[in-house]
mmCIF file of C-alpha atoms in Angstrom:
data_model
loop_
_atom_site.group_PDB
_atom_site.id
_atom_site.type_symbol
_atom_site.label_atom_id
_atom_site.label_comp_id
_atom_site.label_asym_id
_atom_site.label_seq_id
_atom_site.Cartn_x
_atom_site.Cartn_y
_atom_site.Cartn_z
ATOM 1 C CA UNK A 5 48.046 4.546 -12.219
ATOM 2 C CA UNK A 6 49.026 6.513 -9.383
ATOM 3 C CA UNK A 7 48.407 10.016 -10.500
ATOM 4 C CA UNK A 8 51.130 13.764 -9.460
ATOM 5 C CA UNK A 9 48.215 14.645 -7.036
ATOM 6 C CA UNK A 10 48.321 10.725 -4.704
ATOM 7 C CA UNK A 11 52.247 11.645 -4.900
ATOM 8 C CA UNK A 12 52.224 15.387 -3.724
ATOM 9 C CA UNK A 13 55.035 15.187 -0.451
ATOM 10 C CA UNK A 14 53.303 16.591 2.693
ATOM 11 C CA UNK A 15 55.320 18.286 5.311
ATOM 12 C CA UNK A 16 56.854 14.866 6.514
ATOM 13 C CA UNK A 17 55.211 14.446 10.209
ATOM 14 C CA UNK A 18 57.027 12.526 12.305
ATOM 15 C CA UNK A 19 56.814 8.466 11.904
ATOM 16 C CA UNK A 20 54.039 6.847 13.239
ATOM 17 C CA UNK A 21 51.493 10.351 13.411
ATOM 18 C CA UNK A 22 48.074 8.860 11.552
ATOM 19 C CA UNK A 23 45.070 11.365 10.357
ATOM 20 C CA UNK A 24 41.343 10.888 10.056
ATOM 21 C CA UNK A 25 40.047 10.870 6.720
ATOM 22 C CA UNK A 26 36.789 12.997 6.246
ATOM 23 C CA UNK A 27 33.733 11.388 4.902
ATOM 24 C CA UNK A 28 34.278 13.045 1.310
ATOM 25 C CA UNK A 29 37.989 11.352 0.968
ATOM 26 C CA UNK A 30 36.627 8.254 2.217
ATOM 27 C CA UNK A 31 33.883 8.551 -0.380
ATOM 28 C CA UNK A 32 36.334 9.416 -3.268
ATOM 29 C CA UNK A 33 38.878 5.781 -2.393
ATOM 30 C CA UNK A 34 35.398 4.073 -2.605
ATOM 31 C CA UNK A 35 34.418 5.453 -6.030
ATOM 32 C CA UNK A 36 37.688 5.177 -7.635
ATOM 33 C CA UNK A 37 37.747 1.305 -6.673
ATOM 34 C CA UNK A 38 33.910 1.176 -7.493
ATOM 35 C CA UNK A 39 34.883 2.712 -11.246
ATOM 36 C CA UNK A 40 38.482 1.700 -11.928
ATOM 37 C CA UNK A 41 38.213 -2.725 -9.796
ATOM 38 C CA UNK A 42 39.577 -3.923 -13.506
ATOM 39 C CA UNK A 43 41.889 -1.564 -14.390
ATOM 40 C CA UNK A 44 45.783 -2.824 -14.663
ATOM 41 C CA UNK A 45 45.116 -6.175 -13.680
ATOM 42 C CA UNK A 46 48.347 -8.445 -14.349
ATOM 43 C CA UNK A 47 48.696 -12.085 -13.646
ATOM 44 C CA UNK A 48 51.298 -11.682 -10.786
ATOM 45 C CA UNK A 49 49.342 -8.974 -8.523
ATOM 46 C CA UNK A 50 46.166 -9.374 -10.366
ATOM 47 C CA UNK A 51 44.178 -6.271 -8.731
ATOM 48 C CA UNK A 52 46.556 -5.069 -6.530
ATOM 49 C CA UNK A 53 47.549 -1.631 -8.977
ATOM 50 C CA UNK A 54 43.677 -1.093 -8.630
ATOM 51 C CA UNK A 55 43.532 -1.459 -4.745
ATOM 52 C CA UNK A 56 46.841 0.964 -4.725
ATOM 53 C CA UNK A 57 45.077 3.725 -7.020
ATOM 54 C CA UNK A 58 42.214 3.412 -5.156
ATOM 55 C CA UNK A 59 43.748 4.069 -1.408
ATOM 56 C CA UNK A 60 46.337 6.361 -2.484
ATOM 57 C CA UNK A 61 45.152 9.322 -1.732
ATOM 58 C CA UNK A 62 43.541 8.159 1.288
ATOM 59 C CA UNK A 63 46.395 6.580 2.413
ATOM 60 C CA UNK A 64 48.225 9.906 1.782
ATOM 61 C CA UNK A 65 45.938 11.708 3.868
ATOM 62 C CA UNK A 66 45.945 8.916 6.928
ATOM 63 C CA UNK A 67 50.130 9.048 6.773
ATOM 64 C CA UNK A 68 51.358 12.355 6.822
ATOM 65 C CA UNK A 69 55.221 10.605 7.374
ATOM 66 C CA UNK A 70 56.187 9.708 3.610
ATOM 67 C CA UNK A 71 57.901 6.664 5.119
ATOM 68 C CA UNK A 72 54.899 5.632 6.407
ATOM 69 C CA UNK A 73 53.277 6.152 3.484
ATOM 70 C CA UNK A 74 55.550 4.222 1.032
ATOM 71 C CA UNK A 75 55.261 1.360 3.606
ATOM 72 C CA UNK A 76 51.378 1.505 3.846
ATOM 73 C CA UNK A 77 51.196 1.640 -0.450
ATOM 74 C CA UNK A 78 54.160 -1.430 -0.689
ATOM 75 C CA UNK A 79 51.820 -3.725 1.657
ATOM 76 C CA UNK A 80 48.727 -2.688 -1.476
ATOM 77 C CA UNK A 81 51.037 -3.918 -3.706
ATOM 78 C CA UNK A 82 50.334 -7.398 -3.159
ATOM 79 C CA UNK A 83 48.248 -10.228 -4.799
ATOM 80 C CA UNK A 84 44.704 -9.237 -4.654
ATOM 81 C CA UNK A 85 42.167 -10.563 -6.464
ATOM 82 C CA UNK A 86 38.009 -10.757 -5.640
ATOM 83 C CA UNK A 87 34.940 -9.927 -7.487
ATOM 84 C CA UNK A 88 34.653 -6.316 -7.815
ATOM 85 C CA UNK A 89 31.308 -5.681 -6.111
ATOM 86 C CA UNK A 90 33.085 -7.725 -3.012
ATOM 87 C CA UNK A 91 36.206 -5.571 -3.290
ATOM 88 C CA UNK A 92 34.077 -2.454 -1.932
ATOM 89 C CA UNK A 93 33.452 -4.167 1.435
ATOM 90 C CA UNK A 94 36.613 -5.533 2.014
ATOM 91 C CA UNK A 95 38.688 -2.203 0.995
ATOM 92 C CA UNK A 96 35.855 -0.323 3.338
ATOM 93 C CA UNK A 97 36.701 -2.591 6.288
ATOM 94 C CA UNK A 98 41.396 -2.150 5.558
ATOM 95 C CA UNK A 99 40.909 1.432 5.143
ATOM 96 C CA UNK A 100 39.015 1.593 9.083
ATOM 97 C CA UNK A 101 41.480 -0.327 9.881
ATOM 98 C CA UNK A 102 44.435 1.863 9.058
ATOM 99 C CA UNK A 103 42.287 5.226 9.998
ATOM 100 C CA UNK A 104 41.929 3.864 13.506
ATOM 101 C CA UNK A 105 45.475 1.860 13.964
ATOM 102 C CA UNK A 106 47.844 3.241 10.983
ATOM 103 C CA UNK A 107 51.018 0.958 10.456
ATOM 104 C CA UNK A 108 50.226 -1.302 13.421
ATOM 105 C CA UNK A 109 47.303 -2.784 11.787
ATOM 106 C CA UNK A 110 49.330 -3.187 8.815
ATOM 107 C CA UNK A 111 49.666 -7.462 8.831
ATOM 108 C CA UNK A 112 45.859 -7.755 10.071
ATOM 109 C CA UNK A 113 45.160 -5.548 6.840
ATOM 110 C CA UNK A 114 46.643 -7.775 4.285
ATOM 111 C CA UNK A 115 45.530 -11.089 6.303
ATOM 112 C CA UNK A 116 42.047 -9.793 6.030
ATOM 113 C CA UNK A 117 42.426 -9.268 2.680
ATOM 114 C CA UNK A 118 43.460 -12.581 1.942
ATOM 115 C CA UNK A 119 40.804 -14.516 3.928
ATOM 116 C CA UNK A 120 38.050 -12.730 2.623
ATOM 117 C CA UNK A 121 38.671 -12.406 -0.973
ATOM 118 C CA UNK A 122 37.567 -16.018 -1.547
ATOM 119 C CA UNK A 123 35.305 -16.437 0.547
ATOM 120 C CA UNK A 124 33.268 -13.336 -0.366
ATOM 121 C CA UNK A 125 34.340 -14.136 -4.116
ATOM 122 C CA UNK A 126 32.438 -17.317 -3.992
ATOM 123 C CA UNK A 127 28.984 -15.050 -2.962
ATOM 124 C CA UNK A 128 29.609 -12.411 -4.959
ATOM 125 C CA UNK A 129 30.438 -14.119 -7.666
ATOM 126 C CA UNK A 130 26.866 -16.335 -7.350
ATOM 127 C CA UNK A 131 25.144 -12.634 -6.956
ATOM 128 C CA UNK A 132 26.811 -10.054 -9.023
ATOM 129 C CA UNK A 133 28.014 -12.535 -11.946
ATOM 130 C CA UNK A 134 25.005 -14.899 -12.116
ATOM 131 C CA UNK A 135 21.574 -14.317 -10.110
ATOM 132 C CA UNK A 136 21.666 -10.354 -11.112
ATOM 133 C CA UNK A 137 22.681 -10.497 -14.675
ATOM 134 C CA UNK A 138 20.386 -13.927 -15.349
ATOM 135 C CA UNK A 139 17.058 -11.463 -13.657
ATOM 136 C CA UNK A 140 17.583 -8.157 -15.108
ATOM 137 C CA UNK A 141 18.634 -9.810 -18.348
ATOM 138 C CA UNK A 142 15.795 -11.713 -18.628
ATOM 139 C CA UNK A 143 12.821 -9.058 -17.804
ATOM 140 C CA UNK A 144 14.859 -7.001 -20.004
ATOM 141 C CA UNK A 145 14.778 -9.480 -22.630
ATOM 142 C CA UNK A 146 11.637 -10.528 -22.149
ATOM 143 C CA UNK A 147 10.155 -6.477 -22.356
ATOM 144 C CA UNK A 148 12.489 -6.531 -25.940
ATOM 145 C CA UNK A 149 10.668 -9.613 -27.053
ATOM 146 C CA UNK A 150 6.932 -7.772 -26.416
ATOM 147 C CA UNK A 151 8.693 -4.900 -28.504
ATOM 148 C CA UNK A 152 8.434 -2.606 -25.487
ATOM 149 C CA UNK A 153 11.681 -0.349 -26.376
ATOM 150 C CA UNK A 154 11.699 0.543 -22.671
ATOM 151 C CA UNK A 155 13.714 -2.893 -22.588
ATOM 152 C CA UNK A 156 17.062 -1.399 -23.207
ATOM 153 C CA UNK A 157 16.603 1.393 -20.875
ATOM 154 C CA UNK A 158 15.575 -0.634 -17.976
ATOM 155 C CA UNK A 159 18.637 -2.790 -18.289
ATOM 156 C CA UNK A 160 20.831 0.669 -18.031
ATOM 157 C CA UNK A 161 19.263 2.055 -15.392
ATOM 158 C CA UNK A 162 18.977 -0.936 -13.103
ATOM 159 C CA UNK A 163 22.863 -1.519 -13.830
ATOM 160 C CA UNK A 164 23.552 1.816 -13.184
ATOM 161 C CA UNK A 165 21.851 1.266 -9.644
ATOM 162 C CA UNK A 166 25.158 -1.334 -9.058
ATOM 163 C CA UNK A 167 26.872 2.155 -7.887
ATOM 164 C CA UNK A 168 24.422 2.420 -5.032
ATOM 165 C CA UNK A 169 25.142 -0.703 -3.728
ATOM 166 C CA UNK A 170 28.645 -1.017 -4.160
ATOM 167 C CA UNK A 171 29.094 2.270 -2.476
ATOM 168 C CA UNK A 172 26.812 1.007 0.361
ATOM 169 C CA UNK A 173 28.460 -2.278 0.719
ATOM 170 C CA UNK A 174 32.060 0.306 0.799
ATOM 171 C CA UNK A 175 29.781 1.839 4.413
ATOM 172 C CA UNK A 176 28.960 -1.323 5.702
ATOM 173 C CA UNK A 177 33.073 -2.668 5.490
ATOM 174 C CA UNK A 178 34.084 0.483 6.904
ATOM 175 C CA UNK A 179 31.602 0.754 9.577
ATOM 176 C CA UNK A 180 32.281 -3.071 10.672
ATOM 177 C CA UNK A 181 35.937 -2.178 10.459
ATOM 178 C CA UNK A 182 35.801 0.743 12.867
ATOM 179 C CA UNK A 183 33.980 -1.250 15.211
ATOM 180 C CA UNK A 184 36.706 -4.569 14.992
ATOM 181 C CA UNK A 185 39.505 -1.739 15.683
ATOM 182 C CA UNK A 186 37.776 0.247 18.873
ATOM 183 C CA UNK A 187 36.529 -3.037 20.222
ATOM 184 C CA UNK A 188 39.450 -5.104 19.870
ATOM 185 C CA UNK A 189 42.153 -2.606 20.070
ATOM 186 C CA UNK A 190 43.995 -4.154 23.412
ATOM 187 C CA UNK A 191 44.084 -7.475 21.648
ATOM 188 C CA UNK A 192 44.875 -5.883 18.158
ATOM 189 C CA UNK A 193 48.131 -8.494 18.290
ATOM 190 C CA UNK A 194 45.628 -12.032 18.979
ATOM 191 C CA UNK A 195 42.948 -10.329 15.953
ATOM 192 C CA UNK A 196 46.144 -10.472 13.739
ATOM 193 C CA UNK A 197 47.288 -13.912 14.762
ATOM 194 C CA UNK A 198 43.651 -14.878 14.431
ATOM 195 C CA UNK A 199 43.215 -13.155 10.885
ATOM 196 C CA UNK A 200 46.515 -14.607 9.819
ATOM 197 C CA UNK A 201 45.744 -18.435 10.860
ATOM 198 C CA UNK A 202 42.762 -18.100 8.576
ATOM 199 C CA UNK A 203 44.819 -16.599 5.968
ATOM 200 C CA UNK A 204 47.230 -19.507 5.683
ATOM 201 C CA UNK A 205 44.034 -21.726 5.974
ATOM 202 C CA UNK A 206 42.604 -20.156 2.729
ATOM 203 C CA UNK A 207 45.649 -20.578 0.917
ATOM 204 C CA UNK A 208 46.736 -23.474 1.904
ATOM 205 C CA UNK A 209 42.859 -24.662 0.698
ATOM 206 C CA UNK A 210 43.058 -23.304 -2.527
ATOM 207 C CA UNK A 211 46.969 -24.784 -3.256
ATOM 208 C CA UNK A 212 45.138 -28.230 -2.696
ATOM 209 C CA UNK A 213 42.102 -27.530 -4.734
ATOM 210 C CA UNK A 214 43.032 -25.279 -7.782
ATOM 211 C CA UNK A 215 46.457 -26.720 -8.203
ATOM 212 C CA UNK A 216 46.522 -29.484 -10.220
ATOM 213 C CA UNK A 217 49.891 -31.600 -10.668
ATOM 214 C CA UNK A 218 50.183 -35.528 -11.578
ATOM 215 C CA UNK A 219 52.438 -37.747 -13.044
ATOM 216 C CA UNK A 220 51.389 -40.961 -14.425
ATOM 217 C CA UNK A 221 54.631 -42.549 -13.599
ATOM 218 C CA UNK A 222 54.675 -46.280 -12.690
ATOM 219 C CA UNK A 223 56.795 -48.988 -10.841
ATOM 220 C CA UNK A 224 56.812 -52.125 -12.713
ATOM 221 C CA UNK A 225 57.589 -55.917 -11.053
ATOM 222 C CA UNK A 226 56.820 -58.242 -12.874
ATOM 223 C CA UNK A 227 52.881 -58.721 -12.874
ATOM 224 C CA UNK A 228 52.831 -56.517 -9.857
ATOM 225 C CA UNK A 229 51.887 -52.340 -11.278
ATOM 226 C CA UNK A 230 52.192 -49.338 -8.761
ATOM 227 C CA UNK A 231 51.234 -45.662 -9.296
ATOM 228 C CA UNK A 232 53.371 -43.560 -8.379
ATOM 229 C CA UNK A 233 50.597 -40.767 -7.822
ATOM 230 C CA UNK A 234 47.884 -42.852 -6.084
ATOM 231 C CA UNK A 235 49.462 -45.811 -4.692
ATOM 232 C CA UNK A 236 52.740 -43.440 -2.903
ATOM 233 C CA UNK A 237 52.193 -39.366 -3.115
ATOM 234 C CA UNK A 238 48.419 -39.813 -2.245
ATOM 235 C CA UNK A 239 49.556 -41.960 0.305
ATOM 236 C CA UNK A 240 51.591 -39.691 2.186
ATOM 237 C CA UNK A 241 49.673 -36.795 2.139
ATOM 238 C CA UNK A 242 47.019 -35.903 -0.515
ATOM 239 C CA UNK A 243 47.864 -32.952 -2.680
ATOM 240 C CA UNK A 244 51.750 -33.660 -1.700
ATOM 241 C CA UNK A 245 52.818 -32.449 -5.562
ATOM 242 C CA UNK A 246 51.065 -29.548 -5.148
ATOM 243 C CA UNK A 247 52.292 -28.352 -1.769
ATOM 244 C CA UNK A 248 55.609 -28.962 -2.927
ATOM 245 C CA UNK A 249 55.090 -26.779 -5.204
ATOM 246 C CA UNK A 250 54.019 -23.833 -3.657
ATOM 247 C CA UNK A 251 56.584 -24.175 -1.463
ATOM 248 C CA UNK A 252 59.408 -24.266 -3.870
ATOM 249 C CA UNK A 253 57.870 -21.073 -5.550
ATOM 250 C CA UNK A 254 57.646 -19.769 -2.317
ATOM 251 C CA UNK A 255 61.421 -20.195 -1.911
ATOM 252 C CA UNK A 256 62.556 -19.169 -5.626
ATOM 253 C CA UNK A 257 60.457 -15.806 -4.585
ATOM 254 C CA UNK A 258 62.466 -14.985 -1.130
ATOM 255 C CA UNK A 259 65.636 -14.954 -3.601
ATOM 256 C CA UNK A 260 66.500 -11.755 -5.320
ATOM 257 C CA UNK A 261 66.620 -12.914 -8.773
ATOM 258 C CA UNK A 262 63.287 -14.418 -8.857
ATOM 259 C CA UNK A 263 60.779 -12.546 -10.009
ATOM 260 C CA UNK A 264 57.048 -13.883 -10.216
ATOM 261 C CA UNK A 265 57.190 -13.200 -13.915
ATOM 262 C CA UNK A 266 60.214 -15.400 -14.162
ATOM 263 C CA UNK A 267 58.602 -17.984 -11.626
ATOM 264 C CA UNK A 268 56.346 -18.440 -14.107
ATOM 265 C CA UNK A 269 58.209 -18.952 -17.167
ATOM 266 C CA UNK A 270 60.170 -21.524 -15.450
ATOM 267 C CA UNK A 271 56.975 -23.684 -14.524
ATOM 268 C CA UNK A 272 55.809 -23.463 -17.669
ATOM 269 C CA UNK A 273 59.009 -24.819 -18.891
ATOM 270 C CA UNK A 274 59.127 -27.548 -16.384
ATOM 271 C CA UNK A 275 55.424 -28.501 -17.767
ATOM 272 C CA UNK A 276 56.144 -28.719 -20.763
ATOM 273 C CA UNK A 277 59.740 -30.839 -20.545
ATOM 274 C CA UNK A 278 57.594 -33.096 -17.970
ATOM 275 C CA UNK A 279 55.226 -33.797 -20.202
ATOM 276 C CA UNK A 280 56.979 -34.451 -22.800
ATOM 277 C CA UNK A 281 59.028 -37.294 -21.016
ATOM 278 C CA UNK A 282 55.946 -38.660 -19.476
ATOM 279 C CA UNK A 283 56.649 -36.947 -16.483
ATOM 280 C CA UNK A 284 53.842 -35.054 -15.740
ATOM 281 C CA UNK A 285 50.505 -35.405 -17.249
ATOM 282 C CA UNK A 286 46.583 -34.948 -16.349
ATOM 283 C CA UNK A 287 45.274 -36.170 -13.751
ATOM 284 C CA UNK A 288 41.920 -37.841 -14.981
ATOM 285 C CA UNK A 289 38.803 -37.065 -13.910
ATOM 286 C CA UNK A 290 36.670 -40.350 -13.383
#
């Protein structure tokens, strides 16, 4: 996705020189994200080779160095995923960010990525997925019902208005980006730490909540019955399976070999040889 033009070489400026976008370049990172939020999504980076399109030639412009630049694209590269409307504000607020701060904002960047992209999912899935779709769909439907022909027209050209706001809500994360960076730029280092604490919090929420492993194994004494899950693991620590989990894929990825693709063959084998044994099953839902 990364066109000839995002990878033209500039005269390679020393490391660490950063350059102000104008407002027409940031304009044209917010439209391709705006147009191209779904395109070469994958189930290991999800959105991240739409983020990279988007910021490339921004980023290009902001880091004259190409070692910079290669460094500032690899840290794009990672798991992203958020409804798209969403994306706009938090992509405004990384690419202020980097304008202001180049490579040392570079951890706060991807932190800030992380902690908002559920959070803001959450709303903007409830807004852009549900409320706006479920309004506009119904006057329109209701207009096609009266046999007013307008009905199909109004549906285009109120979706069409989605550009506005998405391109507005790219302004609004910039603008609150520029103003984190000049107010807190002699504590850049505790905004990171901050940003990075709540990063860890959102995962570490979502490996508890969206992961779902139990095993319906049992110790047997006699009359006496104990489950394994509820009456030990849940015990210990609630969502123990789970966290072990994460962190053994979190391992497997550190090594070379691993791969997320092949990360996720092997749990899939692992669910299906525990579950066949008895090992594993579903949790129920009473």
């Amino acid at each position: 996705m990364i066109t000839m033009n995002d990878q033209v070489k500039h005269e390679n400026a020393p490391r660490g020189t950063v350059k102000p976008l104008s407002k027409r370049e940031r304009k044209a990172a917010f439209r391709r994200w705006t147009f191209f939020a779904g395109v070469s999504w994958n189930y290991e980076t999800q959105q991240a080779p739409a983020v990279a399109y988007s910021m490339a030639r921004a980023l290009r412009k902001i880091y004259p160095n190409d070692d910079d630049y290669i460094e500032a694209m690899d840290n794009h590269f990672n798991y992203f995923n958020i409804t798209p409307q969403m994306g706009n504000l938090v992509l405004g607020a990384t690419l202020a960010m980097e304008e202001n701060d180049g490579l040392k904002a570079k951890d706060a960047v991807q932190n800030l990525k992380v902690s908002l992209m559920g959070p803001l999912s959450g709303v903007g899935d409830s807004i852009f997925l549900v409320l706006w779709p479920t309004i506009i769909g119904g006057i329109a439907g209701y207009m096609a019902l009266q046999g007013n022909s307008a009905a199909a027209l109004f549906w285009i050209l109120v979706s069409a208005a989605l550009y506005f706001v998405k391109m507005g809500l790219s302004k609004i994360g910039y603008d609150s980006g520029t103003k984190l960076i000049t107010s807190m730029s002699e504590r850049l280092n505790i905004f990171t730490d901050a940003v990075s604490a709540m990063g860890i919090m959102v995962v570490g929420t979502i490996i508890a909540t969206v992961v779902k492993i139990y095993t319906p194994l049992k110790f047997v004494s006699g009359k006496v019955t104990l489950s394994v899950q509820t009456g030990v693991l849940d015990k210990i620590m609630p969502a123990l399976l789970p966290a072990a989990m994460a962190v053994l894929v979190y391992w497997l990825l550190g090594k070379k070999w691993w791969t997320p693709t092949k990360v996720i063959i092997l749990l899939v084998i692992v669910s299906l040889i525990g579950a066949y044994f008895n090992i594993l099953g579903v949790a129920s839902t009473k």
